[in-house]
Coordinates of C-alpha atoms (C1' of nucleotides) in Angstrom, one line a residue:
Chain A
M77 CA -62.0 -33.6 92.9
T78 CA -58.2 -33.8 93.6
R79 CA -56.7 -31.5 96.3
W80 CA -53.1 -32.4 95.5
K81 CA -51.4 -30.7 92.6
P82 CA -47.8 -31.8 93.3
D83 CA -46.0 -34.0 90.8
A84 CA -48.6 -34.1 88.0
R85 CA -45.9 -35.5 85.9
G86 CA -45.3 -38.5 88.2
R87 CA -49.0 -39.1 88.4
M88 CA -49.3 -39.2 84.6
I89 CA -46.5 -41.8 84.4
A90 CA -48.0 -44.0 87.0
A91 CA -51.4 -43.7 85.4
A92 CA -50.0 -44.6 82.0
M93 CA -48.2 -47.7 83.4
E94 CA -51.4 -48.8 85.1
L95 CA -53.7 -48.3 82.1
F96 CA -51.3 -49.7 79.6
A97 CA -50.8 -52.8 81.7
E98 CA -54.6 -53.2 82.2
R99 CA -56.1 -52.3 78.8
G100 CA -53.1 -52.2 76.5
F101 CA -51.5 -49.3 74.7
D102 CA -54.0 -49.0 71.9
A103 CA -57.1 -49.2 74.1
T104 CA -55.7 -46.4 76.3
T105 CA -56.2 -42.8 75.0
A106 CA -54.1 -39.9 76.0
G107 CA -57.2 -38.4 77.5
D108 CA -57.7 -41.5 79.6
I109 CA -54.2 -41.2 81.1
A110 CA -54.7 -37.5 81.7
A111 CA -58.1 -37.9 83.4
H112 CA -56.7 -40.7 85.6
A113 CA -54.0 -38.3 86.7
G114 CA -56.4 -35.4 87.3
V115 CA -55.2 -33.2 84.4
T116 CA -56.4 -32.4 80.9
E117 CA -55.2 -34.1 77.7
R118 CA -53.6 -30.8 76.7
T119 CA -51.5 -30.8 79.8
F120 CA -50.4 -34.4 79.1
F121 CA -49.0 -33.2 75.8
R122 CA -47.3 -30.3 77.4
H123 CA -45.3 -32.7 79.5
F124 CA -44.7 -35.5 77.0
A125 CA -43.9 -35.0 73.3
D126 CA -46.2 -37.9 72.4
K127 CA -48.2 -40.7 74.0
R128 CA -45.2 -43.2 74.0
E129 CA -42.8 -40.8 75.6
V130 CA -44.5 -41.1 79.0
L131 CA -42.8 -44.5 79.5
F132 CA -39.3 -43.2 78.7
D133 CA -38.8 -40.4 81.2
G134 CA -35.5 -41.5 82.7
S135 CA -33.7 -42.3 79.5
G136 CA -32.0 -38.9 79.2
T137 CA -30.6 -39.4 82.7
M138 CA -29.2 -42.7 81.8
A139 CA -27.3 -41.3 78.9
H140 CA -26.0 -38.5 81.2
L141 CA -24.8 -41.0 83.8
A142 CA -23.0 -43.0 81.1
T143 CA -21.3 -39.9 79.7
E144 CA -20.1 -38.8 83.1
A145 CA -18.7 -42.3 83.9
I146 CA -16.9 -42.5 80.6
L147 CA -15.3 -39.1 81.0
A148 CA -14.3 -39.9 84.6
A149 CA -12.7 -43.2 83.7
P150 CA -8.9 -43.4 83.9
A151 CA -7.3 -42.3 80.7
S152 CA -5.4 -45.5 80.4
L153 CA -8.6 -47.5 80.1
P154 CA -9.2 -48.8 76.5
P155 CA -12.2 -47.4 74.6
L156 CA -14.4 -50.5 74.9
D157 CA -13.7 -50.8 78.7
A158 CA -14.5 -47.1 79.2
A159 CA -17.7 -47.5 77.3
L160 CA -18.6 -50.6 79.3
A161 CA -18.0 -48.7 82.5
G162 CA -20.5 -46.2 81.2
M163 CA -23.1 -48.9 80.8
A164 CA -22.6 -50.2 84.3
A165 CA -23.1 -46.6 85.6
A166 CA -26.2 -46.1 83.5
G167 CA -27.5 -49.3 85.0
G168 CA -27.2 -47.8 88.4
L169 CA -30.5 -46.0 87.7
L170 CA -32.2 -49.3 87.7
A171 CA -30.7 -50.6 90.9
D172 CA -33.6 -50.0 93.3
R173 CA -36.4 -50.3 90.9
R174 CA -36.3 -53.8 89.4
E175 CA -40.0 -54.4 90.0
H176 CA -40.8 -51.2 88.1
A177 CA -38.4 -52.1 85.4
V178 CA -39.9 -55.5 84.9
R179 CA -43.5 -54.2 84.6
R180 CA -42.3 -51.5 82.3
S181 CA -40.4 -53.8 80.0
R182 CA -43.4 -56.1 79.8
I183 CA -45.5 -53.2 78.6
V184 CA -42.9 -52.1 76.1
A185 CA -42.5 -55.6 74.7
A186 CA -46.3 -55.9 74.2
H187 CA -46.5 -53.1 71.6
P188 CA -44.3 -52.6 68.5
A189 CA -44.6 -48.8 68.7
L190 CA -43.2 -48.8 72.2
H191 CA -40.4 -51.2 71.2
E192 CA -39.6 -48.8 68.4
R193 CA -39.3 -45.9 70.8
E194 CA -37.1 -47.9 73.1
L195 CA -34.7 -48.5 70.1
L196 CA -34.6 -44.7 69.7
K197 CA -33.6 -44.3 73.3
L198 CA -30.9 -47.0 73.0
A199 CA -29.6 -45.2 69.9
S200 CA -29.4 -42.0 71.9
L201 CA -27.3 -43.9 74.4
V202 CA -25.1 -45.1 71.6
D203 CA -24.7 -41.6 70.4
A204 CA -23.9 -40.2 73.9
T205 CA -21.4 -43.0 74.5
A206 CA -19.7 -42.4 71.2
D207 CA -19.5 -38.7 71.9
A208 CA -18.0 -39.3 75.3
L209 CA -15.4 -41.7 73.7
R210 CA -14.5 -39.0 71.1
A211 CA -14.0 -36.6 74.0
R212 CA -11.4 -39.1 75.2
A213 CA -9.7 -38.7 71.8
V214 CA -10.9 -42.1 70.5
P215 CA -11.0 -41.7 66.7
D216 CA -13.9 -42.8 64.4
P217 CA -14.9 -45.4 63.5
D218 CA -13.6 -46.9 66.7
A219 CA -15.7 -44.7 68.9
A220 CA -18.9 -45.6 67.1
L221 CA -18.1 -49.3 67.0
A222 CA -17.1 -49.4 70.7
A223 CA -20.3 -47.5 71.6
H224 CA -22.5 -49.9 69.6
C225 CA -20.8 -52.9 71.2
A226 CA -21.1 -51.5 74.7
V227 CA -24.8 -50.7 74.3
A228 CA -25.3 -54.2 72.8
C229 CA -23.8 -55.5 76.1
F230 CA -26.1 -53.2 78.0
H231 CA -29.1 -54.6 76.1
V232 CA -28.1 -58.2 76.6
A233 CA -27.3 -57.6 80.2
F234 CA -30.7 -55.9 80.8
G235 CA -32.5 -58.9 79.4
A236 CA -30.7 -61.3 81.7
W237 CA -31.0 -58.9 84.7
I238 CA -34.7 -58.6 84.2
S239 CA -35.3 -62.3 84.2
A240 CA -32.8 -63.3 86.9
A241 CA -33.9 -65.6 89.7
D242 CA -31.9 -63.7 92.3
P243 CA -34.3 -61.2 93.9
A244 CA -31.8 -58.4 93.8
P245 CA -29.2 -59.0 91.1
D246 CA -26.3 -56.7 90.5
F247 CA -26.6 -55.1 87.1
A248 CA -22.9 -54.4 86.7
R249 CA -22.2 -58.1 87.1
Y250 CA -24.5 -58.8 84.1
V251 CA -22.7 -56.2 82.0
D252 CA -19.4 -57.8 82.9
R253 CA -20.7 -61.2 81.8
A254 CA -22.0 -59.9 78.5
A255 CA -18.7 -58.1 78.0
A256 CA -16.8 -61.4 78.6
A257 CA -18.9 -63.1 76.0
L258 CA -18.3 -60.3 73.6
R259 CA -14.6 -60.5 73.9
A260 CA -14.7 -64.3 73.4
L261 CA -16.3 -63.8 70.0
S262 CA -13.3 -62.8 68.1
Chain B
M976 CA -56.2 -38.6 34.4
T977 CA -53.8 -41.5 34.5
R978 CA -54.1 -44.3 32.0
W979 CA -51.5 -46.6 33.5
K980 CA -52.5 -48.7 36.5
P981 CA -49.5 -51.0 36.7
D982 CA -47.3 -50.8 39.8
A983 CA -49.3 -48.5 41.9
R984 CA -47.0 -49.4 44.8
G985 CA -43.8 -48.3 43.0
R986 CA -45.5 -45.0 42.0
M987 CA -46.4 -44.3 45.6
I988 CA -42.8 -44.9 46.7
A989 CA -41.5 -42.6 44.0
A990 CA -44.1 -40.0 44.8
A991 CA -43.2 -40.1 48.5
M992 CA -39.5 -39.8 47.9
E993 CA -40.1 -36.8 45.6
L994 CA -42.6 -35.0 48.0
F995 CA -40.6 -35.7 51.2
A996 CA -37.5 -34.3 49.5
E997 CA -39.3 -31.2 48.2
R998 CA -41.6 -30.2 51.1
G999 CA -40.4 -32.4 53.9
F1000 CA -42.1 -35.2 55.7
D1001 CA -44.4 -33.2 57.9
A1002 CA -45.7 -31.0 55.1
T1003 CA -46.6 -34.0 53.0
T1004 CA -49.9 -35.7 53.8
A1005 CA -50.6 -39.3 53.0
G1006 CA -53.3 -37.9 50.7
D1007 CA -50.7 -35.9 48.8
I1008 CA -48.6 -38.9 48.1
A1009 CA -51.7 -41.0 47.0
A1010 CA -53.0 -38.2 44.7
H1011 CA -49.5 -37.8 43.2
A1012 CA -49.5 -41.5 42.5
G1013 CA -53.0 -41.5 41.1
V1014 CA -54.7 -43.5 43.9
T1015 CA -56.7 -42.7 46.9
E1016 CA -55.4 -42.2 50.5
R1017 CA -57.2 -45.4 51.5
T1018 CA -55.3 -47.4 48.9
F1019 CA -52.0 -45.9 50.2
F1020 CA -52.8 -47.3 53.7
R1021 CA -53.6 -50.7 52.2
H1022 CA -50.1 -50.9 50.8
F1023 CA -48.2 -49.4 53.7
A1024 CA -48.9 -49.9 57.4
D1025 CA -48.2 -46.2 58.0
K1026 CA -46.9 -43.1 56.3
R1027 CA -43.3 -43.8 57.2
E1028 CA -43.3 -47.4 55.9
V1029 CA -43.3 -46.2 52.3
L1030 CA -39.6 -45.4 52.6
F1031 CA -38.7 -48.9 53.9
D1032 CA -40.0 -51.3 51.4
G1033 CA -36.9 -53.3 50.8
S1034 CA -35.9 -53.9 54.4
G1035 CA -37.5 -57.3 54.6
T1036 CA -35.6 -58.4 51.6
M1037 CA -32.3 -57.4 53.1
A1038 CA -33.0 -59.4 56.2
H1039 CA -33.8 -62.3 54.0
L1040 CA -30.6 -62.0 52.0
A1041 CA -28.6 -61.8 55.2
T1042 CA -30.3 -64.9 56.6
E1043 CA -29.6 -66.9 53.5
A1044 CA -26.0 -65.9 53.3
I1045 CA -25.4 -66.8 56.9
L1046 CA -27.0 -70.2 56.6
A1047 CA -25.1 -70.9 53.4
A1048 CA -21.7 -70.0 54.9
P1049 CA -19.3 -72.8 55.6
A1050 CA -19.9 -74.4 59.0
S1051 CA -16.3 -73.8 60.0
L1052 CA -16.8 -70.0 59.8
P1053 CA -16.8 -68.4 63.3
P1054 CA -20.1 -66.8 64.3
L1055 CA -19.0 -63.2 63.8
D1056 CA -17.5 -63.9 60.4
A1057 CA -20.7 -65.7 59.3
A1058 CA -22.8 -62.7 60.5
L1059 CA -20.5 -60.3 58.6
A1060 CA -20.9 -62.4 55.5
G1061 CA -24.6 -61.8 55.9
M1062 CA -24.1 -58.1 56.1
A1063 CA -22.1 -58.0 52.9
A1064 CA -24.8 -60.0 51.2
A1065 CA -27.5 -57.7 52.5
G1066 CA -25.5 -54.8 51.1
G1067 CA -25.8 -56.4 47.6
L1068 CA -29.3 -54.9 47.5
L1069 CA -27.8 -51.5 47.4
A1070 CA -25.2 -52.2 44.8
D1071 CA -26.8 -50.7 41.8
R1072 CA -28.8 -48.0 43.6
R1073 CA -26.4 -45.8 45.3
E1074 CA -28.0 -42.6 44.0
H1075 CA -31.3 -43.7 45.3
A1076 CA -29.8 -44.8 48.6
V1077 CA -28.2 -41.4 49.0
R1078 CA -31.4 -39.5 48.4
R1079 CA -33.3 -41.8 50.7
S1080 CA -30.8 -41.5 53.6
R1081 CA -30.9 -37.7 53.3
I1082 CA -34.7 -37.8 53.7
V1083 CA -34.5 -40.2 56.6
A1084 CA -31.9 -38.2 58.4
A1085 CA -34.0 -35.1 58.1
H1086 CA -36.8 -36.4 60.3
P1087 CA -36.6 -38.1 63.7
A1088 CA -39.7 -40.2 63.0
L1089 CA -38.0 -41.7 59.9
H1090 CA -34.8 -42.2 61.8
E1091 CA -36.7 -44.0 64.5
R1092 CA -38.3 -46.3 61.9
E1093 CA -34.9 -47.0 60.4
L1094 CA -33.7 -48.2 63.8
L1095 CA -36.6 -50.6 63.9
K1096 CA -35.6 -52.0 60.5
L1097 CA -32.0 -52.4 61.8
A1098 CA -33.3 -54.1 64.8
S1099 CA -35.2 -56.6 62.6
L1100 CA -31.9 -57.2 60.8
V1101 CA -30.2 -57.9 64.2
D1102 CA -33.0 -60.3 65.0
A1103 CA -32.9 -62.1 61.7
T1104 CA -29.1 -62.4 62.0
A1105 CA -29.2 -63.7 65.5
D1106 CA -31.8 -66.3 64.5
A1107 CA -29.7 -67.4 61.6
L1108 CA -26.7 -67.8 63.9
R1109 CA -28.8 -69.9 66.3
A1110 CA -29.7 -72.1 63.4
R1111 CA -26.0 -72.7 63.1
A1112 CA -26.0 -73.9 66.7
V1113 CA -24.4 -70.7 68.1
P1114 CA -25.6 -70.4 71.7
D1115 CA -26.9 -67.2 73.4
P1116 CA -25.7 -64.7 74.3
D1117 CA -23.1 -65.2 71.6
A1118 CA -25.6 -65.2 68.8
A1119 CA -27.2 -61.9 70.0
L1120 CA -23.9 -60.2 70.6
A1121 CA -22.4 -61.3 67.2
A1122 CA -25.6 -60.1 65.5
H1123 CA -25.4 -56.7 67.2
C1124 CA -21.8 -56.3 66.3
A1125 CA -22.3 -57.3 62.7
V1126 CA -25.2 -54.9 62.2
A1127 CA -23.1 -52.2 63.9
C1128 CA -20.5 -52.8 61.2
F1129 CA -23.2 -52.7 58.6
H1130 CA -24.3 -49.4 59.9
V1131 CA -20.9 -47.9 60.0
A1132 CA -20.1 -49.3 56.6
F1133 CA -23.3 -47.8 55.2
G1134 CA -22.4 -44.4 56.4
A1135 CA -18.9 -44.6 54.8
W1136 CA -20.2 -46.1 51.6
I1137 CA -22.9 -43.4 51.2
S1138 CA -20.3 -40.6 51.5
A1139 CA -17.5 -42.2 49.5
A1140 CA -15.8 -40.2 46.8
D1141 CA -15.5 -43.2 44.6
P1142 CA -18.5 -43.1 42.2
A1143 CA -19.2 -46.9 42.5
P1144 CA -17.7 -48.1 45.8
D1145 CA -18.0 -51.8 46.7
F1146 CA -20.1 -52.1 49.8
A1147 CA -18.5 -55.4 51.0
R1148 CA -15.2 -53.7 51.2
Y1149 CA -16.6 -51.1 53.6
V1150 CA -18.0 -53.9 55.7
D1151 CA -14.6 -55.5 55.8
R1152 CA -13.0 -52.3 56.9
A1153 CA -15.5 -51.8 59.7
A1154 CA -15.0 -55.4 60.8
A1155 CA -11.3 -54.9 60.9
A1156 CA -11.7 -51.9 63.1
L1157 CA -14.1 -53.8 65.3
R1158 CA -11.6 -56.7 65.9
A1159 CA -8.9 -54.2 66.7
L1160 CA -11.0 -52.8 69.6
S1161 CA -10.4 -55.7 72.0
Chain C
dT831 C1' -72.5 -66.0 30.8
dT832 C1' -71.6 -66.6 35.7
dA833 C1' -69.3 -66.7 39.8
dC834 C1' -65.5 -65.7 42.3
dT835 C1' -61.3 -63.2 43.8
dG836 C1' -58.4 -59.3 44.6
dA837 C1' -57.6 -54.5 44.2
dT838 C1' -59.7 -50.1 44.6
dG839 C1' -63.0 -46.2 45.7
dT840 C1' -66.2 -44.0 49.1
dC841 C1' -67.6 -42.5 53.5
dA842 C1' -67.8 -41.9 58.2
dG843 C1' -65.5 -42.0 62.5
dT844 C1' -61.7 -42.1 66.2
dC845 C1' -57.8 -40.3 68.2
dA846 C1' -53.1 -38.2 68.3
dC847 C1' -51.4 -33.9 68.4
dT848 C1' -51.2 -28.5 67.9
dG849 C1' -52.0 -23.4 68.1
dA850 C1' -54.3 -19.6 70.2
dC851 C1' -56.3 -17.7 74.0
dA852 C1' -58.2 -17.4 78.7
dT853 C1' -57.5 -18.3 83.5
dC854 C1' -55.5 -19.3 87.8
dC855 C1' -51.8 -19.6 91.4
dG856 C1' -47.7 -18.3 94.0
dC857 C1' -44.7 -14.8 94.7
dA858 C1' -41.9 -10.3 94.6
dG859 C1' -42.4 -5.4 95.0
dG860 C1' -44.8 -1.5 96.6
Chain D
dC532 C1' -53.1 -5.6 101.8
dC533 C1' -52.8 -4.7 96.9
dT534 C1' -50.6 -5.3 92.4
dG535 C1' -48.4 -7.1 88.7
dC536 C1' -46.0 -10.9 86.6
dG537 C1' -44.4 -15.6 85.0
dG538 C1' -45.4 -20.3 84.7
dA539 C1' -48.5 -24.0 84.6
dT540 C1' -53.1 -25.3 83.4
dG541 C1' -57.8 -25.3 81.2
dT542 C1' -60.7 -24.6 77.0
dC543 C1' -61.6 -24.9 72.2
dA544 C1' -61.2 -25.6 67.5
dG545 C1' -58.7 -27.6 63.9
dT546 C1' -55.6 -30.9 61.0
dG547 C1' -54.2 -35.2 59.6
dA548 C1' -53.0 -40.2 60.4
dC549 C1' -55.3 -44.3 60.4
dT550 C1' -59.5 -47.8 60.4
dG551 C1' -63.8 -50.4 59.5
dA552 C1' -67.7 -51.2 56.6
dC553 C1' -69.5 -51.4 52.3
dA554 C1' -69.8 -50.7 47.2
dT555 C1' -67.6 -51.3 42.7
dC556 C1' -65.0 -53.0 39.1
dA557 C1' -61.6 -55.8 36.3
dG558 C1' -59.8 -60.2 35.3
dT559 C1' -60.2 -65.0 35.3
dA560 C1' -61.7 -69.7 35.8
dA561 C1' -65.7 -72.7 35.4

DNA sequence: TTACTGATGTCAGTCACTGACATCCGCAGG
DNA sequence: CCTGCGGATGTCAGTGACTGACATCAGTAA
């Protein structure tokens, strides 16, 4: 049947994106995805904790990038600015994959269960950001609040970046714009 | 078996809280909850969209309270302040039920799936808040950002309120405290 | 009484997910 | 070249969340 075994994981992700986009999330069974990727359903669940998780493979990396950027930021940078630097860094993961990100966000927006999982990933980003700020000796509740605000900017920036007319918009610029609007609130 | 049919819904909620606390979420089947409440599993799923939802029955009301308070706030109030007034109003739903809220939040914190659902409810609160602000002619992205920040304050306030030493703490005071910390960030 | 409405019970079925066990593949050591 | 070993995969059976279709039953208005 299939002679290539390499990167079963990547094939499952691609198959899921394709099938979810075509038939929708509900009408696609885990077995469908697995078969389309040339593996068994059992193997699918060995790679992904559940059916939704297949769409959120890079989220851990994003939190990692944000953490590193925040810890690497100059100590003189205020908490909110450090957190925002983390958001811009996390966005670096999207830089070369806007088309993929657009298709993915369309699929996620189409099903409440996927939206819910995305919220969980954003919450993980909030937690990672807050932890990184605490490692910079930012006290609570400032760390938690700054993390929440920064991720809110990330979220708003992502929405604008996804629907930008510019074919290759710079994510960091959108974070800056959201941050400016945030500061203007108070 | 049971002679009283009134308020099957309330009995299911109580049964779920009890069983989740005793055995944990995973070890409690939907059928267990239903039987404990004197109904069938099918009836359980007619009242609640899924097994988790039984713990989140009041969340719609909270969003409603927040919306009303925001729309009723004086037009001169800046967006963030109006949103925060909404959060204080939403907290009114908790006022007389701290013991219940404590038990519930313990259960929710004990299982990732429940935590995930709570995030969805908070996101609904963000959406309702942002919509109410837009109805006050607050433009985007200001409305979205103010809503996110306000709900972040709600979240932080809730955590502090839940673990307060004072036996009957005032929720609105905790919202104010979080809001003050938020404003001090920038 | 009669008809209608809404809540519930019953039953069968699909599918997400899991544990236990067998198998196969690439590779280090002999 | 053989051998054993660890990791990834296949196979199979089972549990439980959730759904659709249909029957029933209580309360209520005509």
